[in-house]
Short mmCIF file of N, CA and C in Angstrom, two decimals:
data_model
loop_
_atom_site.label_atom_id
_atom_site.label_comp_id
_atom_site.label_asym_id
_atom_site.label_seq_id
_atom_site.Cartn_x
_atom_site.Cartn_y
_atom_site.Cartn_z
N MET L 1 0.45 -5.19 18.98
CA MET L 1 -0.01 -4.39 17.85
C MET L 1 0.90 -4.62 16.64
N ALA L 2 0.30 -4.68 15.50
CA ALA L 2 1.06 -4.87 14.27
C ALA L 2 0.52 -3.91 13.21
N THR L 3 1.28 -3.79 12.14
CA THR L 3 0.86 -2.93 11.03
C THR L 3 0.33 -3.82 9.90
N TYR L 4 -0.74 -3.38 9.27
CA TYR L 4 -1.37 -4.15 8.20
C TYR L 4 -1.59 -3.29 6.97
N MET L 5 -1.41 -3.91 5.80
CA MET L 5 -1.84 -3.30 4.54
C MET L 5 -2.95 -4.18 4.01
N ASP L 6 -4.14 -3.62 3.85
CA ASP L 6 -5.20 -4.44 3.27
C ASP L 6 -5.60 -3.88 1.92
N VAL L 7 -6.17 -4.75 1.11
CA VAL L 7 -6.45 -4.42 -0.28
C VAL L 7 -7.90 -4.77 -0.59
N HIS L 8 -8.57 -3.82 -1.23
CA HIS L 8 -9.94 -4.02 -1.71
C HIS L 8 -9.92 -3.96 -3.23
N HIS L 9 -10.53 -4.93 -3.87
CA HIS L 9 -10.69 -4.89 -5.32
C HIS L 9 -12.14 -4.52 -5.64
N GLY L 10 -12.42 -4.28 -6.90
CA GLY L 10 -13.81 -4.05 -7.34
C GLY L 10 -14.35 -2.67 -6.97
N MET L 11 -13.45 -1.71 -6.70
CA MET L 11 -13.89 -0.36 -6.33
C MET L 11 -13.74 0.60 -7.52
N LYS L 12 -13.96 0.08 -8.70
CA LYS L 12 -13.79 0.88 -9.92
C LYS L 12 -14.60 2.17 -9.84
N ASP L 13 -14.00 3.27 -10.31
CA ASP L 13 -14.64 4.59 -10.35
C ASP L 13 -14.95 5.17 -8.97
N ILE L 14 -14.33 4.65 -7.93
CA ILE L 14 -14.49 5.25 -6.60
C ILE L 14 -14.09 6.73 -6.68
N THR L 15 -14.85 7.57 -5.97
CA THR L 15 -14.57 9.01 -5.97
C THR L 15 -13.89 9.40 -4.66
N ALA L 16 -13.36 10.61 -4.63
CA ALA L 16 -12.73 11.12 -3.41
C ALA L 16 -13.73 11.13 -2.25
N ASP L 17 -14.97 11.52 -2.54
CA ASP L 17 -16.00 11.56 -1.49
C ASP L 17 -16.31 10.15 -0.98
N GLN L 18 -16.36 9.19 -1.87
CA GLN L 18 -16.63 7.81 -1.45
C GLN L 18 -15.48 7.25 -0.63
N LEU L 19 -14.25 7.56 -1.01
CA LEU L 19 -13.09 7.09 -0.23
C LEU L 19 -13.14 7.71 1.17
N LYS L 20 -13.46 9.00 1.22
CA LYS L 20 -13.54 9.70 2.51
C LYS L 20 -14.64 9.09 3.38
N ALA L 21 -15.80 8.82 2.79
CA ALA L 21 -16.92 8.24 3.54
C ALA L 21 -16.55 6.85 4.05
N ALA L 22 -15.88 6.06 3.22
CA ALA L 22 -15.48 4.70 3.62
C ALA L 22 -14.48 4.76 4.78
N HIS L 23 -13.52 5.68 4.67
CA HIS L 23 -12.51 5.82 5.73
C HIS L 23 -13.18 6.27 7.03
N GLU L 24 -14.12 7.20 6.92
CA GLU L 24 -14.82 7.67 8.13
C GLU L 24 -15.65 6.56 8.76
N ALA L 25 -16.22 5.68 7.94
CA ALA L 25 -16.96 4.54 8.49
C ALA L 25 -16.01 3.61 9.25
N ASP L 26 -14.80 3.42 8.71
CA ASP L 26 -13.80 2.63 9.45
C ASP L 26 -13.46 3.29 10.78
N LEU L 27 -13.23 4.60 10.74
CA LEU L 27 -12.86 5.32 11.97
C LEU L 27 -13.97 5.22 13.01
N ALA L 28 -15.22 5.18 12.56
CA ALA L 28 -16.36 5.13 13.48
C ALA L 28 -16.42 3.80 14.23
N HIS L 29 -15.84 2.74 13.65
CA HIS L 29 -15.93 1.40 14.25
C HIS L 29 -14.62 0.89 14.82
N GLU L 30 -13.50 1.57 14.53
CA GLU L 30 -12.20 0.98 14.83
C GLU L 30 -11.92 0.84 16.33
N ALA L 31 -12.43 1.78 17.15
CA ALA L 31 -12.07 1.77 18.57
C ALA L 31 -12.54 0.48 19.25
N GLU L 32 -13.70 -0.01 18.82
CA GLU L 32 -14.24 -1.25 19.41
C GLU L 32 -13.31 -2.43 19.24
N GLU L 33 -12.46 -2.37 18.22
CA GLU L 33 -11.57 -3.48 17.90
C GLU L 33 -10.10 -3.18 18.20
N GLY L 34 -9.83 -1.99 18.75
CA GLY L 34 -8.45 -1.63 19.05
C GLY L 34 -7.59 -1.44 17.82
N VAL L 35 -8.26 -1.05 16.73
CA VAL L 35 -7.58 -0.85 15.43
C VAL L 35 -7.50 0.64 15.15
N HIS L 36 -6.47 1.08 14.41
CA HIS L 36 -6.50 2.44 13.88
C HIS L 36 -6.12 2.44 12.41
N PHE L 37 -6.99 3.00 11.59
CA PHE L 37 -6.72 3.14 10.16
C PHE L 37 -5.98 4.45 9.95
N GLU L 38 -4.76 4.34 9.42
CA GLU L 38 -3.90 5.52 9.30
C GLU L 38 -4.03 6.21 7.95
N ARG L 39 -3.96 5.44 6.88
CA ARG L 39 -3.98 6.03 5.53
C ARG L 39 -4.76 5.13 4.60
N ALA L 40 -5.18 5.68 3.48
CA ALA L 40 -5.81 4.88 2.43
C ALA L 40 -5.49 5.53 1.09
N TRP L 41 -5.31 4.70 0.08
CA TRP L 41 -5.00 5.18 -1.28
C TRP L 41 -5.91 4.44 -2.25
N ALA L 42 -6.43 5.14 -3.25
CA ALA L 42 -7.34 4.49 -4.20
C ALA L 42 -6.93 4.73 -5.64
N ASP L 43 -7.04 3.67 -6.41
CA ASP L 43 -6.86 3.70 -7.87
C ASP L 43 -8.24 3.46 -8.48
N PRO L 44 -8.96 4.51 -8.86
CA PRO L 44 -10.31 4.33 -9.41
C PRO L 44 -10.30 3.57 -10.73
N GLU L 45 -9.19 3.63 -11.46
CA GLU L 45 -9.14 3.00 -12.78
C GLU L 45 -9.20 1.47 -12.67
N SER L 46 -8.37 0.90 -11.79
CA SER L 46 -8.40 -0.56 -11.62
C SER L 46 -9.37 -0.97 -10.51
N GLY L 47 -9.84 0.01 -9.72
CA GLY L 47 -10.77 -0.30 -8.64
C GLY L 47 -10.10 -0.91 -7.42
N THR L 48 -8.85 -0.47 -7.18
CA THR L 48 -8.09 -1.01 -6.04
C THR L 48 -7.95 0.04 -4.95
N VAL L 49 -8.20 -0.38 -3.71
CA VAL L 49 -7.98 0.51 -2.56
C VAL L 49 -7.04 -0.18 -1.58
N TYR L 50 -6.04 0.56 -1.12
CA TYR L 50 -5.08 0.07 -0.12
C TYR L 50 -5.32 0.82 1.17
N CYS L 51 -5.41 0.10 2.29
CA CYS L 51 -5.57 0.74 3.61
C CYS L 51 -4.42 0.32 4.50
N LEU L 52 -3.82 1.29 5.18
CA LEU L 52 -2.75 1.03 6.14
C LEU L 52 -3.32 1.19 7.54
N SER L 53 -3.15 0.18 8.36
CA SER L 53 -3.72 0.24 9.71
C SER L 53 -2.76 -0.35 10.73
N ARG L 54 -3.08 -0.10 12.00
CA ARG L 54 -2.41 -0.77 13.10
C ARG L 54 -3.49 -1.43 13.94
N GLY L 55 -3.19 -2.63 14.42
CA GLY L 55 -4.19 -3.32 15.21
C GLY L 55 -3.65 -4.60 15.79
N PRO L 56 -4.50 -5.29 16.57
CA PRO L 56 -4.04 -6.49 17.27
C PRO L 56 -3.99 -7.74 16.41
N SER L 57 -4.76 -7.79 15.32
CA SER L 57 -4.80 -9.00 14.48
C SER L 57 -5.47 -8.66 13.15
N PRO L 58 -5.24 -9.50 12.12
CA PRO L 58 -5.93 -9.27 10.84
C PRO L 58 -7.44 -9.44 10.99
N GLU L 59 -7.85 -10.32 11.90
CA GLU L 59 -9.28 -10.54 12.11
C GLU L 59 -9.94 -9.26 12.65
N ALA L 60 -9.24 -8.57 13.56
CA ALA L 60 -9.78 -7.31 14.10
C ALA L 60 -9.90 -6.26 13.00
N VAL L 61 -8.90 -6.19 12.13
CA VAL L 61 -8.96 -5.25 11.01
C VAL L 61 -10.16 -5.58 10.11
N GLN L 62 -10.33 -6.88 9.85
CA GLN L 62 -11.45 -7.28 8.98
C GLN L 62 -12.79 -6.98 9.64
N ARG L 63 -12.89 -7.19 10.95
CA ARG L 63 -14.16 -6.90 11.63
C ARG L 63 -14.54 -5.43 11.49
N VAL L 64 -13.56 -4.53 11.57
CA VAL L 64 -13.87 -3.11 11.38
C VAL L 64 -14.39 -2.87 9.97
N HIS L 65 -13.71 -3.43 8.98
CA HIS L 65 -14.15 -3.25 7.59
C HIS L 65 -15.55 -3.87 7.39
N ASP L 66 -15.78 -5.02 8.02
CA ASP L 66 -17.11 -5.65 7.92
C ASP L 66 -18.19 -4.73 8.47
N LYS L 67 -17.94 -4.19 9.66
CA LYS L 67 -18.93 -3.30 10.28
C LYS L 67 -19.14 -2.04 9.42
N ALA L 68 -18.09 -1.61 8.75
CA ALA L 68 -18.19 -0.42 7.90
C ALA L 68 -18.81 -0.75 6.55
N GLY L 69 -19.01 -2.05 6.28
CA GLY L 69 -19.71 -2.44 5.05
C GLY L 69 -18.82 -2.67 3.85
N HIS L 70 -17.50 -2.81 4.07
CA HIS L 70 -16.61 -3.05 2.91
C HIS L 70 -15.48 -4.00 3.32
N ARG L 71 -15.77 -5.28 3.22
CA ARG L 71 -14.81 -6.34 3.57
C ARG L 71 -13.56 -6.25 2.68
N ALA L 72 -12.38 -6.43 3.29
CA ALA L 72 -11.14 -6.43 2.50
C ALA L 72 -10.95 -7.77 1.80
N ASP L 73 -10.34 -7.73 0.61
CA ASP L 73 -10.06 -8.97 -0.13
C ASP L 73 -8.76 -9.61 0.31
N GLU L 74 -7.82 -8.80 0.77
CA GLU L 74 -6.53 -9.30 1.26
C GLU L 74 -6.13 -8.47 2.46
N ILE L 75 -5.55 -9.11 3.46
CA ILE L 75 -4.97 -8.36 4.59
C ILE L 75 -3.58 -8.93 4.82
N HIS L 76 -2.57 -8.07 4.67
CA HIS L 76 -1.19 -8.50 4.86
C HIS L 76 -0.59 -7.81 6.09
N ARG L 77 -0.02 -8.60 6.97
CA ARG L 77 0.78 -8.01 8.05
C ARG L 77 2.08 -7.53 7.42
N VAL L 78 2.44 -6.29 7.69
CA VAL L 78 3.67 -5.72 7.11
C VAL L 78 4.60 -5.29 8.25
N PRO L 79 5.30 -6.27 8.83
CA PRO L 79 6.16 -5.96 9.98
C PRO L 79 7.36 -5.11 9.61
N LEU L 80 7.73 -5.07 8.31
CA LEU L 80 8.88 -4.28 7.88
C LEU L 80 8.38 -3.05 7.11
N SER L 81 8.96 -1.89 7.44
CA SER L 81 8.61 -0.69 6.68
C SER L 81 9.74 0.31 6.73
N ILE L 82 9.69 1.20 5.75
CA ILE L 82 10.70 2.26 5.63
C ILE L 82 9.96 3.57 5.45
N MET W 1 2.97 15.34 -11.98
CA MET W 1 3.40 14.36 -10.98
C MET W 1 2.18 13.65 -10.41
N ALA W 2 2.33 12.37 -10.18
CA ALA W 2 1.24 11.58 -9.63
C ALA W 2 1.81 10.68 -8.53
N THR W 3 0.90 10.09 -7.77
CA THR W 3 1.30 9.16 -6.71
C THR W 3 1.03 7.75 -7.18
N TYR W 4 1.95 6.85 -6.88
CA TYR W 4 1.83 5.45 -7.30
C TYR W 4 2.01 4.51 -6.12
N MET W 5 1.25 3.43 -6.13
CA MET W 5 1.49 2.31 -5.23
C MET W 5 1.91 1.15 -6.11
N ASP W 6 3.12 0.64 -5.91
CA ASP W 6 3.49 -0.54 -6.71
C ASP W 6 3.67 -1.73 -5.79
N VAL W 7 3.53 -2.91 -6.40
CA VAL W 7 3.50 -4.15 -5.64
C VAL W 7 4.50 -5.13 -6.24
N HIS W 8 5.29 -5.73 -5.37
CA HIS W 8 6.22 -6.78 -5.76
C HIS W 8 5.78 -8.07 -5.08
N HIS W 9 5.69 -9.14 -5.84
CA HIS W 9 5.41 -10.46 -5.28
C HIS W 9 6.71 -11.27 -5.26
N GLY W 10 6.67 -12.40 -4.62
CA GLY W 10 7.83 -13.31 -4.66
C GLY W 10 8.99 -12.89 -3.77
N MET W 11 8.72 -12.03 -2.77
CA MET W 11 9.81 -11.57 -1.90
C MET W 11 9.75 -12.29 -0.54
N LYS W 12 9.33 -13.53 -0.57
CA LYS W 12 9.18 -14.31 0.65
C LYS W 12 10.45 -14.27 1.49
N ASP W 13 10.27 -14.13 2.81
CA ASP W 13 11.38 -14.11 3.76
C ASP W 13 12.30 -12.90 3.63
N ILE W 14 11.85 -11.86 2.95
CA ILE W 14 12.65 -10.63 2.89
C ILE W 14 12.92 -10.14 4.32
N THR W 15 14.14 -9.67 4.54
CA THR W 15 14.52 -9.17 5.86
C THR W 15 14.50 -7.63 5.88
N ALA W 16 14.58 -7.08 7.07
CA ALA W 16 14.62 -5.61 7.22
C ALA W 16 15.83 -5.05 6.46
N ASP W 17 16.97 -5.72 6.54
CA ASP W 17 18.17 -5.25 5.83
C ASP W 17 17.99 -5.30 4.32
N GLN W 18 17.33 -6.34 3.84
CA GLN W 18 17.10 -6.44 2.39
C GLN W 18 16.13 -5.37 1.90
N LEU W 19 15.10 -5.10 2.71
CA LEU W 19 14.15 -4.04 2.33
C LEU W 19 14.87 -2.70 2.29
N LYS W 20 15.71 -2.46 3.29
CA LYS W 20 16.47 -1.20 3.35
C LYS W 20 17.39 -1.08 2.14
N ALA W 21 18.09 -2.17 1.81
CA ALA W 21 19.01 -2.15 0.67
C ALA W 21 18.25 -1.90 -0.64
N ALA W 22 17.08 -2.53 -0.77
CA ALA W 22 16.28 -2.35 -1.99
C ALA W 22 15.79 -0.91 -2.10
N HIS W 23 15.35 -0.35 -0.98
CA HIS W 23 14.87 1.04 -0.99
C HIS W 23 16.02 1.99 -1.32
N GLU W 24 17.19 1.72 -0.76
CA GLU W 24 18.34 2.59 -1.04
C GLU W 24 18.76 2.50 -2.50
N ALA W 25 18.62 1.32 -3.09
CA ALA W 25 18.92 1.18 -4.53
C ALA W 25 17.94 2.01 -5.35
N ASP W 26 16.67 2.03 -4.94
CA ASP W 26 15.69 2.89 -5.63
C ASP W 26 16.09 4.36 -5.49
N LEU W 27 16.45 4.77 -4.28
CA LEU W 27 16.81 6.17 -4.04
C LEU W 27 18.03 6.56 -4.87
N ALA W 28 18.94 5.62 -5.09
CA ALA W 28 20.16 5.91 -5.85
C ALA W 28 19.87 6.18 -7.32
N HIS W 29 18.72 5.67 -7.81
CA HIS W 29 18.41 5.82 -9.24
C HIS W 29 17.24 6.75 -9.52
N GLU W 30 16.51 7.16 -8.50
CA GLU W 30 15.24 7.83 -8.75
C GLU W 30 15.37 9.21 -9.39
N ALA W 31 16.46 9.95 -9.05
CA ALA W 31 16.58 11.33 -9.54
C ALA W 31 16.63 11.38 -11.06
N GLU W 32 17.27 10.38 -11.66
CA GLU W 32 17.38 10.33 -13.13
C GLU W 32 16.01 10.30 -13.81
N GLU W 33 15.02 9.81 -13.07
CA GLU W 33 13.68 9.64 -13.66
C GLU W 33 12.66 10.60 -13.07
N GLY W 34 13.09 11.49 -12.20
CA GLY W 34 12.16 12.44 -11.60
C GLY W 34 11.16 11.79 -10.67
N VAL W 35 11.57 10.65 -10.07
CA VAL W 35 10.69 9.88 -9.19
C VAL W 35 11.20 10.04 -7.76
N HIS W 36 10.27 9.96 -6.79
CA HIS W 36 10.73 9.84 -5.40
C HIS W 36 9.96 8.73 -4.69
N PHE W 37 10.72 7.78 -4.15
CA PHE W 37 10.11 6.70 -3.36
C PHE W 37 9.99 7.17 -1.92
N GLU W 38 8.74 7.22 -1.43
CA GLU W 38 8.47 7.77 -0.10
C GLU W 38 8.49 6.71 1.00
N ARG W 39 7.77 5.61 0.78
CA ARG W 39 7.63 4.60 1.82
C ARG W 39 7.64 3.22 1.18
N ALA W 40 7.90 2.21 1.99
CA ALA W 40 7.77 0.83 1.52
C ALA W 40 7.39 -0.03 2.72
N TRP W 41 6.56 -1.04 2.45
CA TRP W 41 6.10 -1.96 3.50
C TRP W 41 6.28 -3.38 2.98
N ALA W 42 6.71 -4.28 3.85
CA ALA W 42 6.94 -5.66 3.40
C ALA W 42 6.27 -6.68 4.31
N ASP W 43 5.67 -7.66 3.66
CA ASP W 43 5.10 -8.83 4.33
C ASP W 43 5.97 -10.03 3.95
N PRO W 44 6.94 -10.40 4.80
CA PRO W 44 7.85 -11.50 4.46
C PRO W 44 7.13 -12.84 4.33
N GLU W 45 5.99 -12.97 5.01
CA GLU W 45 5.28 -14.26 5.01
C GLU W 45 4.70 -14.57 3.62
N SER W 46 4.00 -13.60 3.03
CA SER W 46 3.45 -13.83 1.68
C SER W 46 4.43 -13.40 0.60
N GLY W 47 5.49 -12.68 1.00
CA GLY W 47 6.46 -12.22 0.01
C GLY W 47 5.99 -11.03 -0.80
N THR W 48 5.19 -10.16 -0.15
CA THR W 48 4.65 -8.99 -0.85
C THR W 48 5.31 -7.72 -0.35
N VAL W 49 5.71 -6.85 -1.27
CA VAL W 49 6.25 -5.54 -0.91
C VAL W 49 5.44 -4.46 -1.62
N TYR W 50 5.06 -3.43 -0.87
CA TYR W 50 4.33 -2.28 -1.40
C TYR W 50 5.25 -1.07 -1.34
N CYS W 51 5.33 -0.33 -2.45
CA CYS W 51 6.13 0.90 -2.47
C CYS W 51 5.24 2.07 -2.86
N LEU W 52 5.35 3.15 -2.11
CA LEU W 52 4.61 4.37 -2.40
C LEU W 52 5.60 5.38 -2.99
N SER W 53 5.26 5.92 -4.15
CA SER W 53 6.16 6.86 -4.80
C SER W 53 5.41 8.01 -5.44
N ARG W 54 6.16 9.03 -5.80
CA ARG W 54 5.62 10.10 -6.65
C ARG W 54 6.50 10.19 -7.88
N GLY W 55 5.88 10.43 -9.02
CA GLY W 55 6.67 10.51 -10.23
C GLY W 55 5.84 10.92 -11.42
N PRO W 56 6.49 11.06 -12.57
CA PRO W 56 5.80 11.57 -13.75
C PRO W 56 4.97 10.51 -14.48
N SER W 57 5.26 9.24 -14.30
CA SER W 57 4.53 8.18 -15.03
C SER W 57 4.84 6.83 -14.41
N PRO W 58 3.97 5.83 -14.64
CA PRO W 58 4.28 4.49 -14.14
C PRO W 58 5.54 3.92 -14.80
N GLU W 59 5.77 4.30 -16.05
CA GLU W 59 6.97 3.81 -16.74
C GLU W 59 8.23 4.33 -16.06
N ALA W 60 8.20 5.57 -15.61
CA ALA W 60 9.37 6.13 -14.91
C ALA W 60 9.60 5.39 -13.60
N VAL W 61 8.52 5.09 -12.88
CA VAL W 61 8.64 4.33 -11.62
C VAL W 61 9.26 2.96 -11.91
N GLN W 62 8.76 2.32 -12.97
CA GLN W 62 9.29 0.99 -13.31
C GLN W 62 10.76 1.07 -13.72
N ARG W 63 11.15 2.11 -14.45
CA ARG W 63 12.55 2.23 -14.87
C ARG W 63 13.47 2.32 -13.65
N VAL W 64 13.04 3.03 -12.61
CA VAL W 64 13.86 3.10 -11.39
C VAL W 64 13.99 1.71 -10.77
N HIS W 65 12.86 1.00 -10.66
CA HIS W 65 12.92 -0.36 -10.08
C HIS W 65 13.77 -1.28 -10.95
N ASP W 66 13.67 -1.13 -12.27
CA ASP W 66 14.49 -1.96 -13.17
C ASP W 66 15.98 -1.71 -12.92
N LYS W 67 16.36 -0.44 -12.86
CA LYS W 67 17.77 -0.09 -12.62
C LYS W 67 18.24 -0.61 -11.27
N ALA W 68 17.31 -0.64 -10.30
CA ALA W 68 17.66 -1.11 -8.95
C ALA W 68 17.64 -2.64 -8.88
N GLY W 69 17.17 -3.28 -9.95
CA GLY W 69 17.23 -4.74 -10.00
C GLY W 69 16.01 -5.47 -9.46
N HIS W 70 14.90 -4.75 -9.28
CA HIS W 70 13.69 -5.42 -8.77
C HIS W 70 12.45 -4.82 -9.42
N ARG W 71 12.10 -5.35 -10.58
CA ARG W 71 10.94 -4.90 -11.35
C ARG W 71 9.65 -5.11 -10.54
N ALA W 72 8.74 -4.13 -10.58
CA ALA W 72 7.45 -4.27 -9.89
C ALA W 72 6.50 -5.15 -10.71
N ASP W 73 5.65 -5.88 -10.02
CA ASP W 73 4.66 -6.72 -10.71
C ASP W 73 3.40 -5.94 -11.06
N GLU W 74 3.09 -4.94 -10.26
CA GLU W 74 1.91 -4.09 -10.52
C GLU W 74 2.31 -2.66 -10.16
N ILE W 75 1.82 -1.71 -10.93
CA ILE W 75 1.98 -0.29 -10.56
C ILE W 75 0.63 0.37 -10.74
N HIS W 76 0.10 0.88 -9.64
CA HIS W 76 -1.21 1.54 -9.68
C HIS W 76 -1.06 3.03 -9.41
N ARG W 77 -1.63 3.85 -10.27
CA ARG W 77 -1.71 5.27 -9.97
C ARG W 77 -2.79 5.42 -8.90
N VAL W 78 -2.49 6.11 -7.81
CA VAL W 78 -3.47 6.28 -6.72
C VAL W 78 -3.74 7.78 -6.53
N PRO W 79 -4.60 8.33 -7.40
CA PRO W 79 -4.85 9.78 -7.32
C PRO W 79 -5.61 10.19 -6.08
N LEU W 80 -6.29 9.24 -5.43
CA LEU W 80 -7.05 9.55 -4.22
C LEU W 80 -6.33 9.01 -3.00
N SER W 81 -6.23 9.83 -1.96
CA SER W 81 -5.64 9.31 -0.72
C SER W 81 -6.15 10.09 0.47
N ILE W 82 -6.02 9.46 1.62
CA ILE W 82 -6.46 10.05 2.89
C ILE W 82 -5.32 9.91 3.87
#
């Protein structure tokens, strides 16, 4: 298991309800891939969303996002954290 | 007070000790600017570091990073989070 930070662009004007719905869609699909989405942060002005997850691979993280209907633009493994 | 996610590029091969030292340098300067750095995550492979902070403005967040010797490449206000 590793920790990942993934980034979505193009989410301009995302609302709190939309972020919540997107996160819940991830949670609905994550178990199939052995992934857990822990946190998400959104900047509606630039349209950027950051998701913090734990999972077996970046491909597994992407598959959850794909099933939830919002593919990530970048997925970074972040083995170091404070 | 707002929440910010800032991003540093070009930190390829950053080590756990270097991330810790960088975070401690932020903590040493943050009070002067009314900022608090909560978490940081690093991807040594792509050289990307993400910092989560709270503070009065993106300029204040950047001033702390400047004083600590590592200017951020992007600072996003993230008013929405889960």
